[in-house]
Coordinates of C-alpha atoms and ligand atoms in Angstrom, one line a residue:
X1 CA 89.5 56.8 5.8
X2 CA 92.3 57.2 8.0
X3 CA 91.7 56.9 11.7
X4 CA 95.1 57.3 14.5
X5 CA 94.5 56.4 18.1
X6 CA 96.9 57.6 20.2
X7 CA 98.6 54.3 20.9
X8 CA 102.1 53.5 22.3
X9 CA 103.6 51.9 19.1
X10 CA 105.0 48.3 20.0
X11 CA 108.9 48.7 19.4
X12 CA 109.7 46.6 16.8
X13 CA 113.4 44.6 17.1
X14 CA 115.2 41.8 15.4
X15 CA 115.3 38.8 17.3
X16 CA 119.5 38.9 18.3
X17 CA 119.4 42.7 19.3
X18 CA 116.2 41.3 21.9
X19 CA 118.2 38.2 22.4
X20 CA 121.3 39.9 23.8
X21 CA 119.2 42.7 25.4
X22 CA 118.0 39.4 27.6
X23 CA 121.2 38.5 28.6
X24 CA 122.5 42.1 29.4
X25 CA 119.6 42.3 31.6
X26 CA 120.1 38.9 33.5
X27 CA 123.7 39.6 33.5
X28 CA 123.3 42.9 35.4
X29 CA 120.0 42.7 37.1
X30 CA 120.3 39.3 37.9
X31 CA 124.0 39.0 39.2
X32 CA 123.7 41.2 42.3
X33 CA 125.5 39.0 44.8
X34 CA 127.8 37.6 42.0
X35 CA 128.9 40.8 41.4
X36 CA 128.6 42.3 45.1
X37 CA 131.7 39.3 45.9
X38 CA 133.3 40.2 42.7
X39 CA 133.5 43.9 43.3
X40 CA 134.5 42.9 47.1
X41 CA 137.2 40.6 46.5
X42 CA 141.0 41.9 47.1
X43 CA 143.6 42.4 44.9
X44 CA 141.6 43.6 41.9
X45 CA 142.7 47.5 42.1
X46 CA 144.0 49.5 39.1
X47 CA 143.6 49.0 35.7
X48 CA 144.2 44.8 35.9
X49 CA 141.1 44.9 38.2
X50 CA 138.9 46.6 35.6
X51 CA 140.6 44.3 33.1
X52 CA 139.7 41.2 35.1
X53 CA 136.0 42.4 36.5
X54 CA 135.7 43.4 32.1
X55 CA 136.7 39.5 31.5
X56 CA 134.3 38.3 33.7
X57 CA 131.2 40.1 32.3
X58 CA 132.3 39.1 28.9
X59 CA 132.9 35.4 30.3
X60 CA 129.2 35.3 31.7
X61 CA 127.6 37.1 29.1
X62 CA 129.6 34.6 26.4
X63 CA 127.9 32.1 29.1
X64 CA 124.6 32.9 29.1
X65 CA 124.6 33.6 25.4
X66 CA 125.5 30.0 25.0
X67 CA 122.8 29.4 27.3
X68 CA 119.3 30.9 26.0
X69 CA 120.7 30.6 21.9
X70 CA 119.0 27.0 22.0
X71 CA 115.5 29.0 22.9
X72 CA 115.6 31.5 20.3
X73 CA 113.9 30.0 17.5
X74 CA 111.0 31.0 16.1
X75 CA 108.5 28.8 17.9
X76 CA 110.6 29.1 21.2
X77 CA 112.1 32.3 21.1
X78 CA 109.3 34.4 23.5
X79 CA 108.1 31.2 25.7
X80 CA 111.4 29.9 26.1
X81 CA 113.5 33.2 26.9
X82 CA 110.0 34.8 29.4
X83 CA 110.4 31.3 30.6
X84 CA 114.1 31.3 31.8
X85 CA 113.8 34.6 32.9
X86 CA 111.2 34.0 35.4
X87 CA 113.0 30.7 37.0
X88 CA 116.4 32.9 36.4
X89 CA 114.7 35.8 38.8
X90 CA 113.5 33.5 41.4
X91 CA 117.0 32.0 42.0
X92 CA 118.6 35.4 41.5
X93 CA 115.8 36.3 44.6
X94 CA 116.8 33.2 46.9
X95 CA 120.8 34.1 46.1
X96 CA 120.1 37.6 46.9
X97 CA 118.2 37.3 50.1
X98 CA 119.4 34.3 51.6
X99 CA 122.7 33.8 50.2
X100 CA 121.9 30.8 48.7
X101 CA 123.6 28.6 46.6
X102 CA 121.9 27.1 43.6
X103 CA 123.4 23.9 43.3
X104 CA 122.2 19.9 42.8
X105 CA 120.7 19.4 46.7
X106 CA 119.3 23.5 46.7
X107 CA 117.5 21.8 43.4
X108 CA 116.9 18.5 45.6
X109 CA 115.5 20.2 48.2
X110 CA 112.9 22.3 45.9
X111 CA 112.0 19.4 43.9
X112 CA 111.6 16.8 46.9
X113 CA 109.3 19.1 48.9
X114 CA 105.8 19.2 49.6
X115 CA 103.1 22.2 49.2
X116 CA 103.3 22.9 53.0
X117 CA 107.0 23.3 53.0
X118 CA 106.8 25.1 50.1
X119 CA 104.3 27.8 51.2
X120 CA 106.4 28.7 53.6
X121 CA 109.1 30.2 51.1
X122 CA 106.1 32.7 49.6
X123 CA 105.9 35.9 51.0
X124 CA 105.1 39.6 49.5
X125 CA 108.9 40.5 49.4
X126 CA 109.6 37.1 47.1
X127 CA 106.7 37.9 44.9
X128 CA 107.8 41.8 44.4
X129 CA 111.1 40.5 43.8
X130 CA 110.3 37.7 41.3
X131 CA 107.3 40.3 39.5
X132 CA 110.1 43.2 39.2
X133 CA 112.9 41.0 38.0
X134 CA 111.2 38.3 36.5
X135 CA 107.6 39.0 35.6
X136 CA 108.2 42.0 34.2
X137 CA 110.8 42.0 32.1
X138 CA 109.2 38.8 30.4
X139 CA 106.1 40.9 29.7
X140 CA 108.0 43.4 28.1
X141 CA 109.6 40.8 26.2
X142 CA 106.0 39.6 24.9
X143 CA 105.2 43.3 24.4
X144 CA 108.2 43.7 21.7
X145 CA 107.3 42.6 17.9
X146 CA 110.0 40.9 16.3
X147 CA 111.2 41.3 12.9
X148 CA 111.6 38.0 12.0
X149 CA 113.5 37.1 8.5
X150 CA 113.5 33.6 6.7
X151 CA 114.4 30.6 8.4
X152 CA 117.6 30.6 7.1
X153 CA 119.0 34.0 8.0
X154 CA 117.4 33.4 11.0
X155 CA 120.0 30.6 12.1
X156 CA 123.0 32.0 10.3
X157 CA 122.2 35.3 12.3
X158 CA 121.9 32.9 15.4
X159 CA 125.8 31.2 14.6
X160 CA 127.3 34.3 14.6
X161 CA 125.8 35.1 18.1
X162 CA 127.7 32.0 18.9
X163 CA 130.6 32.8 17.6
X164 CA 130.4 35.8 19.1
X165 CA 129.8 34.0 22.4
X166 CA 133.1 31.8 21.8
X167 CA 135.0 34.9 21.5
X168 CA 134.4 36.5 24.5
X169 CA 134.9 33.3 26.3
X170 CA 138.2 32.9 24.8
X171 CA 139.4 36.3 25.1
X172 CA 138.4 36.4 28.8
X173 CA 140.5 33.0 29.1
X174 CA 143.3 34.5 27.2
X175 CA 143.7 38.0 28.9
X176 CA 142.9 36.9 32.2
X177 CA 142.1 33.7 32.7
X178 CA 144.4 33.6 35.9
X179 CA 142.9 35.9 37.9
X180 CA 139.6 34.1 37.1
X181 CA 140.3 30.8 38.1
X182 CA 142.0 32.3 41.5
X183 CA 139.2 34.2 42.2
X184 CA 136.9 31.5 42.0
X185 CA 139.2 29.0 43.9
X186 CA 138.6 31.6 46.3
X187 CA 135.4 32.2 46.3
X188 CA 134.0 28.6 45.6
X189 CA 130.6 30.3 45.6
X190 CA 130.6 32.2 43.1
X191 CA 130.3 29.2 40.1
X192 CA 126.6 28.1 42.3
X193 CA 125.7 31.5 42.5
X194 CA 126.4 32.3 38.7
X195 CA 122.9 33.2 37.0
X196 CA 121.4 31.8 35.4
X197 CA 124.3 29.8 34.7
X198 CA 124.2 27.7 38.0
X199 CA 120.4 27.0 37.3
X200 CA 121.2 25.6 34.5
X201 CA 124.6 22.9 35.8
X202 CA 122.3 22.6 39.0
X203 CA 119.8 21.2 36.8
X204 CA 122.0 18.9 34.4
X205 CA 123.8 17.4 38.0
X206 CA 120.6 16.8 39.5
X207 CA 119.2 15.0 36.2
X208 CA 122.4 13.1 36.3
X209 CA 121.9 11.6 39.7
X210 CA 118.6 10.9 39.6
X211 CA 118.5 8.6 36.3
X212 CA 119.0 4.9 36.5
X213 CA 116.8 4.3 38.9
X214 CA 116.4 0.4 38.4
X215 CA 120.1 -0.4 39.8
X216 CA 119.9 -3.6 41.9
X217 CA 119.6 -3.2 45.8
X218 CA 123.7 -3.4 47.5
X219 CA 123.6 -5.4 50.8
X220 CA 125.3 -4.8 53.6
X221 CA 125.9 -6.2 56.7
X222 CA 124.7 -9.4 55.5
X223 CA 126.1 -11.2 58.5
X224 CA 124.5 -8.6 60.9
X225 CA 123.2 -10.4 64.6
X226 CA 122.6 -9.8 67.9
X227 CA 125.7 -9.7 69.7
X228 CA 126.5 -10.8 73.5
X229 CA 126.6 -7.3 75.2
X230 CA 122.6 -7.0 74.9
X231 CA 120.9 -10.4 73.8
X232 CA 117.3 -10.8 73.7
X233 CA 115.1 -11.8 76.6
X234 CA 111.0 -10.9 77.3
X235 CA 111.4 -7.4 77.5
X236 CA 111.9 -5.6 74.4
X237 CA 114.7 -3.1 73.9
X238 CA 113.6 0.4 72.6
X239 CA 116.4 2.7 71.1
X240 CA 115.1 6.0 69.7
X241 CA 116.6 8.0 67.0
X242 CA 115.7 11.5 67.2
X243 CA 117.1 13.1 63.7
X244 CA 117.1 17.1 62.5
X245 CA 116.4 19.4 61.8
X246 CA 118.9 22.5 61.5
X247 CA 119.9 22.8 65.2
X248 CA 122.9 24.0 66.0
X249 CA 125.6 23.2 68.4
X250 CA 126.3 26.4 69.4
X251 CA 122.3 27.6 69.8
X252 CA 122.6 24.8 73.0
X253 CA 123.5 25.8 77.1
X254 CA 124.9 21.9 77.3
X255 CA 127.7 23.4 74.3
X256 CA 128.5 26.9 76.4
X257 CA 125.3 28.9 75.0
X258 CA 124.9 31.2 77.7
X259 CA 120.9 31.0 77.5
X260 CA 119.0 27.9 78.9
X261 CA 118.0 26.7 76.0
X262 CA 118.1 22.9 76.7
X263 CA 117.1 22.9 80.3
X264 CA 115.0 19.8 80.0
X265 CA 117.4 17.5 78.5
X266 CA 120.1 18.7 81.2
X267 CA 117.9 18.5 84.1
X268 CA 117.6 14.3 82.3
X269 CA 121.4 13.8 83.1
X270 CA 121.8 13.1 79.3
X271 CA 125.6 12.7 78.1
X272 CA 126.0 16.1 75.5
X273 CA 128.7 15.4 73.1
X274 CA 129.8 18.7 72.4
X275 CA 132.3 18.6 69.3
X276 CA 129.8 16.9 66.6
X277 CA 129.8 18.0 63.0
X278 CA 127.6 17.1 60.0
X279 CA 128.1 15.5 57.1
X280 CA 126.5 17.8 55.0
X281 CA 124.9 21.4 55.1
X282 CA 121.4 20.2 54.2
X283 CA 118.7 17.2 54.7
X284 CA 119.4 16.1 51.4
X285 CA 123.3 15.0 51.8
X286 CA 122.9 14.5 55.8
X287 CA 119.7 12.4 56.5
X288 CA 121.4 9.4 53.5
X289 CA 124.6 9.8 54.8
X290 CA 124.2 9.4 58.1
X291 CA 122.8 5.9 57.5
X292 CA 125.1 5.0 55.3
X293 CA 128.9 3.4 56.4
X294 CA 129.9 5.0 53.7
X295 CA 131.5 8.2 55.9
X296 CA 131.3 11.5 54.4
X297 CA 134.7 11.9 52.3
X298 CA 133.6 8.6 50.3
X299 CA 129.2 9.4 50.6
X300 CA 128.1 9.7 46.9
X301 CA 124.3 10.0 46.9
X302 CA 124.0 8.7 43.6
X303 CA 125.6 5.2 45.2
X304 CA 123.7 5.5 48.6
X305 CA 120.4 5.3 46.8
X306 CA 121.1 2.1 45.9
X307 CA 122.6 0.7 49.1
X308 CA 120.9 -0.8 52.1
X309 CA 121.3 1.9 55.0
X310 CA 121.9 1.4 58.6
X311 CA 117.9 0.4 59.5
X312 CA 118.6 -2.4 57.0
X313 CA 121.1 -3.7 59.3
X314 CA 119.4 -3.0 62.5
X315 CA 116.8 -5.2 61.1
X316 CA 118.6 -7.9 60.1
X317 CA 120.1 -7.5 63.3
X318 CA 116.7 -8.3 64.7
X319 CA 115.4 -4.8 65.2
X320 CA 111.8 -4.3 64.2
X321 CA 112.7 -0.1 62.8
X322 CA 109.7 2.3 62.5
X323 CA 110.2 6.1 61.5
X324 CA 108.0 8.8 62.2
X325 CA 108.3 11.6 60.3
X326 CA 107.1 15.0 60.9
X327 CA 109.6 16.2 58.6
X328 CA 110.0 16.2 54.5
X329 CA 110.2 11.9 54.6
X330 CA 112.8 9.4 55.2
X331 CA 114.2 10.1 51.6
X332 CA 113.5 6.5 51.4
X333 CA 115.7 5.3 53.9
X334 CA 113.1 3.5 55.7
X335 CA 112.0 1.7 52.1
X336 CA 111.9 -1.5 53.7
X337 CA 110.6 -0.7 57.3
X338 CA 108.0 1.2 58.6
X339 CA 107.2 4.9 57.5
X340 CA 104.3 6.6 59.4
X341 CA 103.8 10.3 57.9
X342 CA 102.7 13.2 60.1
X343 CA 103.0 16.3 58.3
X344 CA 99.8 16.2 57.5
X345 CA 98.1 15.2 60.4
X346 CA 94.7 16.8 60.8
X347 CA 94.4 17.9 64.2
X348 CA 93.8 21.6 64.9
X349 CA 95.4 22.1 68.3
X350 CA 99.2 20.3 67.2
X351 CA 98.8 21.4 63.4
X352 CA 98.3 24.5 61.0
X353 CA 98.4 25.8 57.8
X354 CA 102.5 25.9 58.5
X355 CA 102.9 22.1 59.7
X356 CA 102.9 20.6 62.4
X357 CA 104.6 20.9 66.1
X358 CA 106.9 17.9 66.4
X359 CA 104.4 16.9 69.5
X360 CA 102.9 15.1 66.6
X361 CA 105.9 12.8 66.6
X362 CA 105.4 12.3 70.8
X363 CA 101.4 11.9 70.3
X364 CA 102.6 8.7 67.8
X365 CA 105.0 7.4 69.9
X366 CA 103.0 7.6 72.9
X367 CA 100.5 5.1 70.3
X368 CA 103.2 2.9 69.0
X369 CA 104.7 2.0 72.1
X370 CA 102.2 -0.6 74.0
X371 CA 102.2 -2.5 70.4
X372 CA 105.5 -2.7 71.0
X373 CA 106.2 -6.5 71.4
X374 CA 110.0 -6.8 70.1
X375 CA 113.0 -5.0 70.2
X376 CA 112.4 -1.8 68.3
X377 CA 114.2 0.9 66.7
X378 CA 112.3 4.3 65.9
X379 CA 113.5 7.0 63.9
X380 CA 111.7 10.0 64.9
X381 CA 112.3 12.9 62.2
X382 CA 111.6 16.6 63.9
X383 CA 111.2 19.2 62.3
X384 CA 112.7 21.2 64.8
X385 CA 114.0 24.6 63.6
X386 CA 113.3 24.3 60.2
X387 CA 113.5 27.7 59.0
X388 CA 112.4 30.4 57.2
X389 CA 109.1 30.2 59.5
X390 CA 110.8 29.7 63.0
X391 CA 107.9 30.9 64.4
X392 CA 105.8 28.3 63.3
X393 CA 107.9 25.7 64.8
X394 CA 106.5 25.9 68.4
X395 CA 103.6 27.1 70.0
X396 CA 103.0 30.2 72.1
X397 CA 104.0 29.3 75.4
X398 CA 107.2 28.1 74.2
X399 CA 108.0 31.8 73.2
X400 CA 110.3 32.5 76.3
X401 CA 112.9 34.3 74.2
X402 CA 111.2 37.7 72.4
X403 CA 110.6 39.7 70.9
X404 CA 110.4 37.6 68.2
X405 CA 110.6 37.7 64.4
X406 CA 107.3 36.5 63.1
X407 CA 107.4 36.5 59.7
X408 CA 109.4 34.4 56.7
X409 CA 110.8 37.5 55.8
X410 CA 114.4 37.1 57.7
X411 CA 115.2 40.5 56.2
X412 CA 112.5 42.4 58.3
X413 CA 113.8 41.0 61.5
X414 CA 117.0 42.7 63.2
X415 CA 119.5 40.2 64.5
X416 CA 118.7 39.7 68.3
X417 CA 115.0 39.3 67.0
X418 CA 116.1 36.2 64.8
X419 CA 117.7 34.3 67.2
X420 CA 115.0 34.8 69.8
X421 CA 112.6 32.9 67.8
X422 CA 115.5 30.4 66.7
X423 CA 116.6 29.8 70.6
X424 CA 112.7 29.1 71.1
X425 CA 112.8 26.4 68.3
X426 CA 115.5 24.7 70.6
X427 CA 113.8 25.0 73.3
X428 CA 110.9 23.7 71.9
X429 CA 113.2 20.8 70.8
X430 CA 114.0 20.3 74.2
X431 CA 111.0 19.7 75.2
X432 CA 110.1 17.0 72.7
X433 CA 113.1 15.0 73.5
X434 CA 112.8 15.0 77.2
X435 CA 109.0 14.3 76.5
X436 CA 110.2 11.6 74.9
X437 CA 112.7 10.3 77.1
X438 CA 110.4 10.5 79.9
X439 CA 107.5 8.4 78.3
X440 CA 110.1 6.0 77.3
X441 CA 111.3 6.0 81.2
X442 CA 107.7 5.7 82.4
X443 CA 106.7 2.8 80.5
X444 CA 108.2 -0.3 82.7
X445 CA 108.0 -2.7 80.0
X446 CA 110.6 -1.5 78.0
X447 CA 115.0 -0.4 78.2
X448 CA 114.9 2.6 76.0
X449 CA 117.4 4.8 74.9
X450 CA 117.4 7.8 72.7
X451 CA 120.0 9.4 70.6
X452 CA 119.7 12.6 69.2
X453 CA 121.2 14.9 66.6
X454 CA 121.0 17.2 64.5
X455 CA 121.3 16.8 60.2
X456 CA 123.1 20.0 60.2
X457 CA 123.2 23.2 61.7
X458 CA 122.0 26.7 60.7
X459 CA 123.1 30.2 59.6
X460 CA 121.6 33.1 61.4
X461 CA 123.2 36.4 59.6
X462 CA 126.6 35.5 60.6
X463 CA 128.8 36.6 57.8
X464 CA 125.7 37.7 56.3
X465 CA 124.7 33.8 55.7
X466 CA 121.0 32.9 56.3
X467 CA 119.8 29.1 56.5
X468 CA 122.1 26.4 55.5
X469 CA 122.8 24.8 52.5
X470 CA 126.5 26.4 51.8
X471 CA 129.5 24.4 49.9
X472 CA 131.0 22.0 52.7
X473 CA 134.8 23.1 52.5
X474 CA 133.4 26.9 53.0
X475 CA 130.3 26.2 55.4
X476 CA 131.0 28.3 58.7
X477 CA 130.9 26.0 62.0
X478 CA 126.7 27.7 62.5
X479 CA 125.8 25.0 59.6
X480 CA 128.3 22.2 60.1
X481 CA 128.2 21.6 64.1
X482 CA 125.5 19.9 65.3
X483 CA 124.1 19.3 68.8
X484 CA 124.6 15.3 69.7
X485 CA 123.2 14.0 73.3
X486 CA 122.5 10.5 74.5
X487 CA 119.9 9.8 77.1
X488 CA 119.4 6.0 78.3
X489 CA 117.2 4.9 81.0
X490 CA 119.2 3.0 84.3
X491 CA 118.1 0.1 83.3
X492 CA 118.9 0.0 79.4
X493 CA 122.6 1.3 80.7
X494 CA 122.5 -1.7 82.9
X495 CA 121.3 -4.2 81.0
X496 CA 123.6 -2.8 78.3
X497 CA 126.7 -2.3 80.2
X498 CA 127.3 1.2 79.4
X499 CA 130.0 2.7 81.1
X500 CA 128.3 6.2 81.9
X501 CA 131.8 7.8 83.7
X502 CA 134.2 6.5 80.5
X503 CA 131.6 7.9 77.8
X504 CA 131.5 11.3 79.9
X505 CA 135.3 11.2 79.3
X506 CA 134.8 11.5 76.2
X507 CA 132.2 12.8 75.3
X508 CA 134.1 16.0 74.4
X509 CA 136.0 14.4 71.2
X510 CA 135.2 14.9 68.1
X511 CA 132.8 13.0 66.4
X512 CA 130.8 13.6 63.0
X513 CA 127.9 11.9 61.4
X514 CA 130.3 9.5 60.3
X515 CA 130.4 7.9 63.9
X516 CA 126.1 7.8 63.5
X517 CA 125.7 4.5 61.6
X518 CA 128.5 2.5 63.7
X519 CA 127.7 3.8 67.1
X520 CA 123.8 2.9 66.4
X521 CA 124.9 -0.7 66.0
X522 CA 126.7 -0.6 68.5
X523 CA 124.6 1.3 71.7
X524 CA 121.6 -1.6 69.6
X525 CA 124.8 -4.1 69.8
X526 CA 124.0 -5.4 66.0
X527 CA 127.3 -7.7 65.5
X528 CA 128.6 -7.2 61.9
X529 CA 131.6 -7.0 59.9
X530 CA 130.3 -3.9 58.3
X531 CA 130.3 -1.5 62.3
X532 CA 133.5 -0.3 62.5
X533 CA 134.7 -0.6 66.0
X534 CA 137.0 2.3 65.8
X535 CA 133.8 4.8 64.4
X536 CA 132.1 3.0 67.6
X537 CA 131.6 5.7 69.9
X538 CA 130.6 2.8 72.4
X539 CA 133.1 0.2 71.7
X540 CA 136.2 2.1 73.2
X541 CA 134.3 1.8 76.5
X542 CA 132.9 -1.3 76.2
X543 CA 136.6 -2.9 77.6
X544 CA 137.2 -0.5 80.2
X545 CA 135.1 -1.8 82.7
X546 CA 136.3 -1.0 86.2
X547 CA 138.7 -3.1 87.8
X548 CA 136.5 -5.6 90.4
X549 CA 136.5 -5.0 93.5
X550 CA 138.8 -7.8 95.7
Ligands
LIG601 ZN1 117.8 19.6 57.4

């Protein structure tokens, strides 16, 4: 007995025809930006443009080919490829909507996060987008029955894709390799960007410099001691790092913004340099390098890691150093001193499902302080206006600039809606920092300082960038400039000998992150051979005292 239920039939297809409809698919659907900067870029008019914009699929279809013909036997062929297509979605959905770059720190920051940070990413828009382009498709992939031959034919058949691959890489290369490489030397993006190609190198660099793991400690600043300019006596010296997180020099009145968005910190007197930049577009790169003396043309992370960073050399220099983080962690800097974690403080008026208010970080200090007994450096680690969720940076009363854009989703905001929340972050940041200067004024045991600045700054639609995180020699000023201001109490200036009127001088210079580690040991006064006098933002002033009076 025959019985027929109406059924769709599973289409039935031999595993290279699937294969390369895989590839197709993440080469179009995938490759929106890519091809949005392609299609955009000058000088590729006429026929030669279609011949160079033809090279270029072929080159990334020859690419991914390469790519996914490892997955497609057998055993790995609808795991692997649903697999790749998924991840290959979600960064096609973070390059899309953020312009994003997928490269070793993007990876570094995904894999170094924590669930909170992390939740913050999910929203419906990221789900449709992932479930359309990703989800989807892989289902369908499931769905199809493949006509598989015998082992043997199945590899030969999978070599000739690979020649095949070789072939359109070559000619590509051959017809119009020039224009390639031009267009990619001007548009350094495009090879981080690249899907799912980019995943893929992101993923072998980051491997790379996170192996070896067991190298031997580097000292520095072996000879490190307390110098003459601020010796030791009963009453213990306080300087206060205050570190991140994505401000942005120009988001600040004390830099020309023309909303008060730093009215506390003004009101304070602090010294605002105003011509600071970053070492590196994101928390990954900055945060290390801005305790290393390494400077930022020489910083390799992979060498950093296994260096002694600046609170090494504060302590040797007699510095007790304690950081508080409120943030994603030291990134190990502070290893061998004291790391307190707030993140994940429980405490329902300061915290919620989104993190934390950096108050947390002023409700420890505000503890640590009376147990304070030497001379002590503290790191405090904001977390400032860490975005997507601007809005969850600060609470309600803080909201002076609306309306606001309360969701994760940038895309739903408009412009003028986005930078209201973002100007509240700073002045939410503000308020920390002067908090913090004025419990370190108010406690009368102490001569406390506190320097502040930012890891890096921030894109908020400006040439349609969001975030931060873009190539260095192509980030805009938004993500490379970074608000810098030094508050000290009289008495620390005194005791210190700070010359107040010669720092104002200069405190329009420039000045980078690469100023950080010496200027630290220098404002602390940590004698070593390692503080370069001439990165010192404190030692060109430390001669010019004023002429005494006769
Ligand atoms: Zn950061």
């Amino acid at each position: 007995m025959m019985k027929k239920t109406p059924k769709l039939a599973r289409p039935t297809l031999r595993a290279n025809a699937l294969l390369l409809l895989v590839v197709g698919f993440m080469v179009v659907a995938l490759n929106t930006r890519f091809w949005g900067i392609v299609f955009d870029s000058s000088g590729l008019e006429g026929l030669r443009g279609v011949g160079v914009i033809a090279s270029i699929g072929a080159a990334l279809f020859g690419l991914t080919l390469l790519m996914l013909l490892p997955l497609s036997l057998r055993w790995t062929f609808k795991p692997g490829l649903a697999l790749a297509l998924i991840l290959a979605a979600g960064a096609a959905y973070f390059i899309g909507d953020f312009g994003a770059v997928i490269d070793r720190h993007a990876l570094a920051s995904v894999y170094e996060t924590d669930a909170r940070e992390a939740g913050e990413w999910i929203n419906l828009r990221m789900l449709l987008s992932i479930g359309a382009l990703g989800i989807l498709p892989a289902a369908l992939l499931w769905w199809v029955k493949i006509d598989w031959q015998g082992p043997v034919r199945e590899v030969l058949s999978r070599l000739k894709l690979a020649v095949v691959a070789f072939v359109l890489l070559g000619v590509a290369a051959a017809g119009f390799g020039k224009d390639i490489a031009s267009l990619l030397r001007n548009h350094m993006e495009l090879r981080h960007i690249a899907n799912p190609f980019a995943l893929l190198a992101a993923n072998l660099s980051y491997l790379d410099h996170a192996r070896n793991d067991n190298r031997p400690l580097e000292k520095i600043g072996e000879d490190a001691r307390r110098g003459t300019a601020l010796p030791t006596n009963e009453r213990p010296v306080v300087v206060v790092l205050a570190i991140g997180e994505s401000a942005r020099a120009s988001s600040y009145s004390s830099n020309g913004y023309d909303r008060a968005t730093d009215p506390k910190m003004r009101a304070l007197g602090v010294l605002n340099f105003s011509n600071a930049t970053s070492c590196g577009t994101n928390t990954a790169t900055s945060l290390p390098c801005m305790f290393t003396d390494m400077g930022r043309r020489d910083y390799k992370d992979g060498v950093a890691k296994y260096r002694e960073n600046l609170l090494d050399v504060l302590m040797r220099g007699g510095y007790d150093a304690v950081w508080l983080d409120n943030n994603t962690g030291s990134k190990k800097l502070a290893k061998r001193a004291k790391e307190v974690f707030l993140s994940n403080t429980e405490d329902p008026e300061l915290c919620n499902a989104e993190g934390c208010f950096d108050e947390v970080l002023l409700a420890q200090l505000r503890k640590e302080l009376p147990a304070v007994q030497r001379d002590t450096v503290f790191v405090i680690h904001l977390l400032g206006s860490h975005g997507p969720a601007y809005y969850a940076r600060y609470p309600k009363e803080f909201a002076k600039f609306v309306p606001e854009c309360r969701t994760n989703e940038l895309q739903q905001c408009s412009d003028q809606q986005l930078r209201n929340t973002y100007d509240n972050t700073i002045l939410y940041t503000d308020h920390i920092l002067a908090s913090a200067a004025e419990l370190l004024r108010d406690d009368p045991r102490i001569d406390p300082a506190l320097l502040y600045v930012s890891d890096h700054g921030e894109s908020l639609g400006e040439h349609g960038l969001y975030l931060h995180g873009a190539p260095y020699a192509i980030a805009p000023d938004q993500q490379t400039r970074v608000p810098m201001m030094l508050w000290a109490a009289d008495r620390f200036s005194a005791r210190r000998g700070l010359n107040l009127d010669c720092l104002r001088n200069r405190a329009d210079a420039p000045l980078s992150h690469d100023n950080f580690f010496h200027s630290v040991l220098g404002l602390a006064d940590v004698a070593t051979g390692v503080r370069k006098p001439a990165l010192d933002l404190f030692a060109a002033c430390d001669g010019a005292v004023e002429a005494p009076v006769r």
